[in-house]
Coordinates of C-alpha atoms and ligand atoms in Angstrom, one line a residue:
M1 CA -6.4 7.9 18.6
N2 CA -8.2 5.7 21.1
L3 CA -6.8 2.1 20.0
S4 CA -6.1 -0.6 22.4
A5 CA -2.7 -1.7 21.3
P6 CA -2.5 -5.5 22.3
P7 CA 0.8 -7.4 21.8
S8 CA -0.3 -9.4 18.8
S9 CA -0.2 -13.2 19.6
L10 CA 1.4 -15.7 17.7
P11 CA 0.9 -17.5 15.2
N12 CA -2.2 -16.5 13.5
S13 CA -4.5 -13.8 14.3
T14 CA -7.4 -11.8 12.7
V15 CA -8.3 -8.1 12.0
S16 CA -11.7 -7.0 11.1
I17 CA -12.7 -4.5 9.0
D18 CA -15.8 -3.1 9.5
L19 CA -17.9 -1.6 6.5
A20 CA -21.5 -2.8 7.0
D21 CA -22.4 -5.3 4.2
R22 CA -18.7 -4.9 3.0
S23 CA -17.2 -6.0 6.1
Y24 CA -14.2 -8.6 6.0
S25 CA -11.6 -10.3 7.9
I26 CA -7.7 -10.0 7.5
A27 CA -6.1 -13.2 8.6
I28 CA -2.4 -12.7 9.7
G29 CA 0.0 -15.7 10.3
S30 CA 2.0 -18.5 8.6
G31 CA 0.9 -21.4 6.7
L32 CA -2.3 -19.6 5.3
F33 CA -2.3 -19.0 1.9
D34 CA -2.1 -22.4 0.5
N35 CA -4.4 -24.1 3.4
P36 CA -7.8 -24.7 1.6
R37 CA -9.7 -24.3 5.1
V38 CA -8.5 -20.4 4.7
Y39 CA -11.0 -20.1 1.7
S40 CA -13.9 -22.5 2.8
E41 CA -16.0 -19.5 4.2
L42 CA -16.1 -18.0 0.7
S43 CA -19.3 -18.6 -1.3
A44 CA -19.6 -21.2 -3.9
A45 CA -18.7 -20.6 -7.6
Q46 CA -17.5 -22.6 -10.5
S47 CA -14.1 -20.9 -11.3
A48 CA -11.6 -18.9 -9.8
L49 CA -8.7 -16.8 -11.7
I50 CA -5.4 -16.2 -9.9
V51 CA -3.8 -13.1 -10.8
T52 CA -0.2 -12.8 -10.4
N53 CA 3.2 -12.0 -11.9
A54 CA 6.1 -13.5 -13.4
T55 CA 8.3 -13.3 -10.1
V56 CA 5.5 -14.5 -7.9
A57 CA 4.0 -17.2 -10.0
P58 CA 7.0 -19.7 -10.0
L59 CA 7.2 -19.1 -6.2
Y60 CA 3.7 -19.5 -5.0
A61 CA 0.9 -20.0 -8.0
Q62 CA 0.9 -23.8 -8.1
R63 CA 0.5 -23.9 -4.1
L64 CA -2.4 -21.6 -4.2
Q65 CA -3.8 -23.3 -7.3
Q66 CA -4.1 -26.6 -5.4
A67 CA -5.6 -25.2 -2.4
L68 CA -8.2 -23.6 -4.4
Q69 CA -9.1 -26.6 -6.6
V70 CA -10.8 -28.3 -3.2
K71 CA -13.1 -25.5 -3.6
Y72 CA -13.5 -24.3 -7.3
E73 CA -14.0 -26.9 -10.4
K74 CA -11.6 -24.3 -12.5
V75 CA -8.7 -22.5 -11.1
H76 CA -7.0 -20.2 -13.8
V77 CA -4.1 -18.6 -13.4
V78 CA -2.9 -15.4 -15.4
V79 CA 0.6 -14.1 -15.2
L80 CA 1.3 -10.3 -15.7
P81 CA 4.7 -8.6 -16.3
D82 CA 6.1 -7.7 -13.4
G83 CA 6.7 -4.1 -12.4
E84 CA 5.1 -0.6 -11.4
E85 CA 5.6 0.4 -15.1
H86 CA 3.4 -2.2 -16.0
K87 CA 0.4 -1.1 -13.7
T88 CA -1.4 0.2 -17.1
W89 CA -4.6 -0.5 -19.1
Q90 CA -2.4 -2.7 -21.2
T91 CA -1.7 -5.1 -18.3
L92 CA -5.1 -4.8 -17.0
N93 CA -6.5 -6.3 -20.4
L94 CA -4.6 -9.4 -19.8
I95 CA -6.6 -10.1 -17.0
F96 CA -10.1 -9.4 -19.0
D97 CA -8.6 -11.5 -21.9
A98 CA -7.9 -14.5 -19.5
L99 CA -11.8 -13.9 -17.9
L100 CA -13.1 -14.1 -21.3
Q101 CA -10.9 -16.5 -22.8
N102 CA -12.0 -18.8 -20.2
S103 CA -15.9 -18.0 -20.2
C104 CA -15.4 -16.8 -16.6
D105 CA -18.9 -15.9 -15.2
R106 CA -19.9 -13.1 -12.5
K107 CA -19.5 -15.7 -9.7
T108 CA -15.8 -16.2 -10.8
V109 CA -13.7 -15.0 -7.8
L110 CA -10.3 -13.3 -8.6
F111 CA -7.4 -13.8 -6.3
A112 CA -4.6 -11.4 -6.2
L113 CA -1.3 -13.1 -5.8
G114 CA 1.6 -10.7 -5.2
G115 CA 2.6 -7.4 -4.1
G116 CA 0.6 -3.9 -4.3
V117 CA 1.0 -3.6 -8.2
V118 CA -1.0 -7.2 -8.6
G119 CA -3.3 -6.4 -6.0
D120 CA -4.6 -3.1 -7.1
M121 CA -5.0 -4.1 -10.6
T122 CA -6.7 -7.3 -9.9
G123 CA -8.9 -5.2 -7.4
F124 CA -9.8 -2.9 -10.6
A125 CA -10.4 -5.8 -12.9
A126 CA -12.8 -7.4 -10.3
A127 CA -14.7 -3.9 -9.9
S128 CA -15.1 -3.7 -13.5
Y129 CA -15.4 -7.4 -15.2
M130 CA -19.2 -7.8 -15.7
R131 CA -19.7 -4.6 -13.4
G132 CA -18.2 -6.6 -10.4
V133 CA -17.1 -9.9 -9.2
P134 CA -15.5 -11.0 -6.1
F135 CA -12.0 -11.0 -5.3
V136 CA -9.9 -11.9 -2.3
Q137 CA -6.3 -10.5 -1.7
V138 CA -3.3 -12.8 -1.2
P139 CA -0.6 -10.0 -0.5
T140 CA 3.0 -11.4 -0.6
T141 CA 4.9 -8.3 0.0
L142 CA 5.1 -6.5 3.3
L143 CA 3.9 -3.1 1.9
A144 CA 0.7 -5.0 0.4
Q145 CA 0.1 -7.0 3.7
V146 CA 0.1 -3.6 6.1
D147 CA -1.4 -1.2 3.3
S148 CA -2.5 -2.1 -0.1
S149 CA -4.4 -5.2 0.3
V150 CA -6.5 -3.7 3.0
G151 CA -9.2 -0.9 2.5
G152 CA -10.4 -1.5 -1.2
K153 CA -8.5 1.2 -3.3
T154 CA -7.8 -0.4 -6.6
G155 CA -6.5 1.2 -9.9
I156 CA -3.8 1.8 -12.4
N157 CA -1.3 4.6 -13.2
H158 CA -1.6 7.1 -15.8
P159 CA 1.6 8.4 -17.6
M160 CA 0.8 12.0 -16.0
G161 CA -0.2 10.8 -12.5
K162 CA -0.1 7.9 -10.0
N163 CA -3.0 5.9 -9.3
M164 CA -5.1 8.2 -11.4
I165 CA -7.6 5.5 -12.8
G166 CA -9.6 3.2 -10.4
A167 CA -12.5 2.4 -8.2
F168 CA -12.9 1.7 -4.2
Y169 CA -13.8 -1.9 -4.3
Q170 CA -13.5 -3.9 -1.1
P171 CA -12.1 -7.7 -1.2
L172 CA -14.0 -10.4 0.0
K173 CA -11.0 -11.5 2.5
V174 CA -7.3 -10.6 3.1
V175 CA -4.8 -13.4 3.6
C176 CA -1.5 -12.1 4.8
D177 CA 0.8 -15.2 4.9
L178 CA 4.1 -14.0 6.8
G179 CA 5.9 -17.2 5.4
T180 CA 5.7 -15.5 1.7
L181 CA 7.8 -12.8 3.1
K182 CA 10.9 -15.0 3.4
T183 CA 11.5 -14.8 -0.2
L184 CA 11.1 -10.8 -0.4
P185 CA 14.4 -8.9 -1.2
A186 CA 15.8 -6.9 1.2
R187 CA 15.0 -3.8 -0.8
E188 CA 11.4 -4.5 -1.0
L189 CA 11.3 -5.4 2.7
S190 CA 12.4 -1.6 3.5
A191 CA 9.9 -0.3 1.0
G192 CA 7.2 -2.1 3.2
L193 CA 8.6 -0.7 6.3
A194 CA 8.0 2.7 5.1
E195 CA 3.8 2.1 5.3
V196 CA 4.4 0.7 8.8
I197 CA 6.6 3.6 10.1
K198 CA 3.6 5.7 8.6
Y199 CA 1.0 4.5 11.2
G200 CA 3.3 5.8 13.9
P201 CA 3.4 9.7 13.1
I202 CA -0.4 9.6 11.8
A203 CA -2.0 7.7 14.6
D204 CA 0.3 5.8 17.2
L205 CA 3.0 7.2 19.2
D206 CA 3.2 3.8 21.2
F207 CA 3.7 2.1 17.9
L208 CA 6.4 4.6 16.6
T209 CA 8.4 3.7 19.8
W210 CA 7.9 0.2 19.3
I211 CA 8.8 0.3 15.6
E212 CA 12.3 2.1 16.9
A213 CA 13.0 -0.4 19.5
N214 CA 12.4 -3.0 16.9
M215 CA 13.8 -2.1 13.8
D216 CA 16.7 -4.5 13.8
A217 CA 14.2 -7.5 14.3
L218 CA 12.1 -6.1 11.5
L219 CA 14.8 -5.9 9.2
A220 CA 15.8 -9.4 10.1
Q221 CA 12.4 -11.0 9.8
E222 CA 12.0 -11.9 13.2
P223 CA 8.6 -13.6 13.3
T224 CA 7.2 -12.2 16.5
A225 CA 8.1 -8.4 15.1
L226 CA 6.7 -9.0 11.9
A227 CA 3.9 -10.4 13.2
H228 CA 3.1 -7.4 15.3
A229 CA 4.0 -4.8 12.7
V230 CA 1.4 -6.4 10.2
K231 CA -1.4 -6.6 12.8
R232 CA -0.8 -3.3 14.4
S233 CA -0.8 -1.5 11.1
C234 CA -3.8 -3.5 9.8
E235 CA -5.7 -2.6 12.8
I236 CA -5.1 0.9 12.3
K237 CA -5.9 0.9 8.7
A238 CA -9.1 -0.9 9.5
W239 CA -9.8 1.8 12.1
V240 CA -9.4 4.5 9.5
V241 CA -11.1 3.0 6.5
G242 CA -13.9 1.8 8.6
Q243 CA -14.7 5.5 9.5
D244 CA -14.2 6.8 6.2
E245 CA -14.1 4.5 3.3
R246 CA -14.3 6.6 0.2
E247 CA -11.8 9.3 1.6
S248 CA -14.2 11.8 2.1
G249 CA -11.9 13.2 5.1
L250 CA -10.0 11.2 7.8
R251 CA -8.5 8.6 5.4
A252 CA -6.6 11.2 3.5
I253 CA -4.2 10.9 6.6
L254 CA -3.1 7.2 5.2
N255 CA -1.5 9.5 2.6
F256 CA 1.1 11.1 4.9
G257 CA 4.2 11.3 2.7
H258 CA 2.6 10.4 -0.4
T259 CA 2.1 13.8 -2.2
F260 CA 6.1 14.2 -2.4
G261 CA 6.3 10.4 -2.9
H262 CA 3.9 10.4 -5.8
A263 CA 6.0 13.1 -7.4
I264 CA 9.1 11.2 -7.1
E265 CA 7.4 8.4 -8.5
A266 CA 6.1 10.0 -11.3
G267 CA 9.1 12.4 -12.0
L268 CA 11.7 9.8 -12.1
G269 CA 9.8 7.4 -14.1
Y270 CA 7.4 4.5 -12.6
G271 CA 9.8 1.9 -11.2
E272 CA 12.9 3.8 -10.5
W273 CA 12.3 4.3 -6.9
L274 CA 10.1 1.8 -5.2
H275 CA 6.6 3.0 -4.2
G276 CA 7.9 2.4 -0.4
E277 CA 11.2 4.2 -1.0
A278 CA 9.2 7.5 -2.3
V279 CA 6.9 7.3 0.4
G280 CA 9.7 7.1 2.9
C281 CA 11.6 10.0 1.4
G282 CA 8.0 12.0 1.1
M283 CA 7.3 11.6 5.0
V284 CA 10.9 13.1 5.6
M285 CA 9.7 16.0 3.3
A286 CA 6.3 16.3 4.7
A287 CA 7.8 16.2 8.2
H288 CA 10.0 19.4 7.2
L289 CA 6.8 21.0 6.0
S290 CA 5.1 20.2 9.1
E291 CA 7.8 21.7 11.2
R292 CA 8.0 24.9 8.7
L293 CA 4.4 25.1 9.6
G294 CA 5.0 25.4 13.2
L295 CA 3.3 22.4 13.9
V296 CA 6.0 19.9 15.3
D297 CA 9.6 20.4 16.6
A298 CA 13.0 19.9 15.0
A299 CA 13.7 17.0 17.1
Y300 CA 10.7 14.9 16.2
V301 CA 11.5 15.7 12.7
Q302 CA 14.9 14.3 13.0
R303 CA 13.6 11.3 15.0
L304 CA 11.7 10.3 12.0
R305 CA 14.4 10.8 9.6
T306 CA 16.5 8.8 11.9
L307 CA 14.3 5.8 11.8
I308 CA 13.3 6.0 8.0
Q309 CA 16.9 5.8 7.4
K310 CA 17.3 3.0 9.7
A311 CA 15.0 1.0 7.9
G312 CA 16.9 1.2 4.7
L313 CA 15.0 3.9 3.0
P314 CA 16.5 6.9 1.2
V315 CA 16.1 10.3 3.1
V316 CA 17.4 12.6 0.7
G317 CA 14.8 13.8 -2.5
P318 CA 15.9 13.0 -5.9
V319 CA 16.6 15.6 -8.6
L320 CA 13.8 15.8 -10.9
S321 CA 14.8 18.7 -13.1
N322 CA 18.1 20.3 -13.6
T323 CA 16.6 23.8 -14.3
D324 CA 13.8 24.3 -11.8
N325 CA 13.8 21.3 -9.4
A326 CA 11.1 22.3 -6.7
G327 CA 8.9 23.8 -9.8
R328 CA 9.0 20.3 -11.3
Y329 CA 8.0 18.8 -8.1
L330 CA 5.1 21.4 -7.7
E331 CA 3.8 20.6 -11.1
L332 CA 3.8 16.9 -10.5
M333 CA 2.2 17.4 -7.3
R334 CA -0.7 19.5 -8.6
V335 CA -1.8 16.0 -10.2
D336 CA -2.4 14.4 -6.8
K337 CA -6.0 13.2 -6.3
K338 CA -5.9 15.4 -2.8
A339 CA -5.5 18.6 -4.6
E340 CA -8.4 21.0 -5.4
A341 CA -8.7 23.4 -7.9
G342 CA -5.0 23.3 -8.5
E343 CA -4.1 23.9 -4.8
I344 CA -1.8 21.0 -3.3
R345 CA -3.3 19.7 0.0
F346 CA -0.6 18.3 2.1
V347 CA -0.8 15.5 4.8
V348 CA 1.1 17.2 7.8
I349 CA 1.7 16.0 11.3
D350 CA 0.3 18.3 14.1
G351 CA 2.1 16.7 17.4
P352 CA 3.6 13.4 17.6
A353 CA 0.8 11.2 16.4
R354 CA -1.9 13.3 14.8
A355 CA -2.2 13.9 11.1
V356 CA -4.0 16.9 9.4
M357 CA -4.5 18.5 5.9
R358 CA -3.1 21.6 5.1
T359 CA -2.0 24.1 2.1
A360 CA 1.5 25.9 2.1
P361 CA 2.5 28.7 0.1
D362 CA 4.4 27.6 -3.1
A363 CA 7.3 29.6 -1.7
M364 CA 7.5 27.6 1.5
V365 CA 7.0 24.3 -0.4
R366 CA 10.0 24.8 -2.6
E367 CA 12.0 25.9 0.3
I368 CA 11.3 22.5 1.8
I369 CA 12.3 20.6 -1.6
N370 CA 15.3 22.9 -1.8
L371 CA 16.2 21.8 1.7
C372 CA 15.1 18.0 1.6
C373 CA 17.0 17.4 -2.1
T374 CA 20.2 18.5 -0.5
E375 CA 22.5 15.7 1.1
S376 CA 23.3 17.8 4.1
V377 CA 19.8 18.3 6.0
Ligands
LIG401 P1 4.9 -4.7 -6.0 O1 3.9 -5.2 -6.2 O2 5.7 -4.3 -7.2 O3 5.8 -5.6 -5.4 C1 7.4 -5.6 -5.3 C2 8.1 -6.7 -5.9 O4 8.4 -7.6 -4.9 C3 7.7 -6.9 -7.2 O5 8.9 -7.2 -8.0 C4 7.0 -8.3 -7.1 O6 7.0 -9.3 -8.1 C5 8.1 -9.1 -5.9 N1 7.6 -9.7 -5.0 C6 6.1 -9.9 -4.4 N2 5.9 -10.8 -3.4 C7 7.2 -11.3 -3.4 C8 7.8 -12.3 -2.6 N3 6.8 -13.2 -1.7 N4 8.9 -12.8 -2.8 C9 9.8 -12.2 -3.8 N5 9.4 -11.3 -4.5 C10 8.1 -10.9 -4.3 O7 5.2 -3.4 -5.0 P2 4.6 -3.3 -3.6 O8 5.5 -2.7 -2.8 O9 4.0 -4.5 -2.8 O10 3.2 -2.3 -3.8 C11 3.4 -1.1 -4.5 C12 2.1 -0.8 -5.3 O11 1.0 -0.7 -4.3 C13 2.2 0.7 -5.8 O12 1.8 0.4 -7.2 C14 1.3 1.6 -4.9 O13 0.7 2.5 -5.5 C15 0.2 0.4 -4.5 N6 -0.4 0.7 -3.1 C16 -1.7 0.6 -2.9 C17 -2.3 1.1 -1.7 C18 -3.7 0.9 -1.8 O14 -4.3 1.4 -0.8 N7 -4.3 0.1 -2.7 C19 -1.5 1.3 -0.6 C20 0.0 1.5 -0.8 C21 0.6 1.3 -1.9
LIG402 N1 -2.8 4.0 1.1 C1 -3.6 4.9 1.2 C2 -5.1 4.3 1.3 O1 -5.5 3.5 1.7 O2 -6.2 5.4 1.6

């Protein structure tokens, strides 16, 4: 990938995502989300709706509401239940209820204040309320700042498969306030680091090396390290999405580790493992598969496994069935959106910083699952 790797300047920076008339900017820094000037460029509307959840609302909703009241006459707030298990039609309806109860018109701007769950659901609500209203992402988890708030994938889960119902719908703006990460639990920080690590093996070897050298600083939330990790991740995601917004090809590389990861999430029950934890472990599995396919060597697989473990993420796959564990993984992975005619397509690494799509015989995938669900890999 031909991307310049500028050391991110502090305190605030901007990454642009270039999608013709759907282009927008990602503001990264501190003291942003409750600063009214950050929102001044947005087009005028009478009302705004902040969508948040029961954990984030007491921390940040009032401050965002006050900032938005400078621009909008009415700023409503809807508080959703917290958790991946609530990323459902029922919860989505709470957003529509709030919009209708407050007589919100088609200029109403939705603000997603929270992690990826809130962001994905708010985006889907914005895509469908009155056939489309504008929305802004204000991500408050590391995972949402480096991945889910950028690129316009929105949606909800179905009991049979993760993120199976949704739409591509781009936000007007993304506001990544690093200050909000101070209240993030350590386990959630690690989950976000999984998506940061992902960008190394799929696109940028220098970034992978930088993450290895700075993992302690990232875990300690050292501001300069966090700012660089968020900025570089957003640059790589913007570069990929700018070329393939609707995932007709290249964008699938962003799903490295996700095919195995989604099976873990659905198989254990949503919310049991965090999305980032499942992706971290899924990347270990996908790396082993890459090696088995002859694309990378064992040393590189070990390098990734060590980094993922150092980030505080699980590297041994959970047992999803006591009778036929590998069979259960395969069954769940066939529901993946990348599957074609029932054939699972894996994102694998083909060299140290390049990802490609490959199929693999079931017997080989079974071998990898058996290996990766065993403590002594
Ligand atoms: P999440 O939204 O569940 O947030 C994690 C937890 O942190 C929640 O309990 C939340 O209430 C809490 N929280 C959020 N901000 C906080 C803060 N500042 N301080 C304290 N607590 C805070 O999970 P997530 O990891 O942010 O996102 C995972 C979701 O994102 C999954 O549903 C996944 O499918 C989705 N996702 C989507 C995309 C995409 O491109 N749209 C990409 C990656 C992941
Ligand atoms: N997180 C995968 C994507 O945005 O395509």
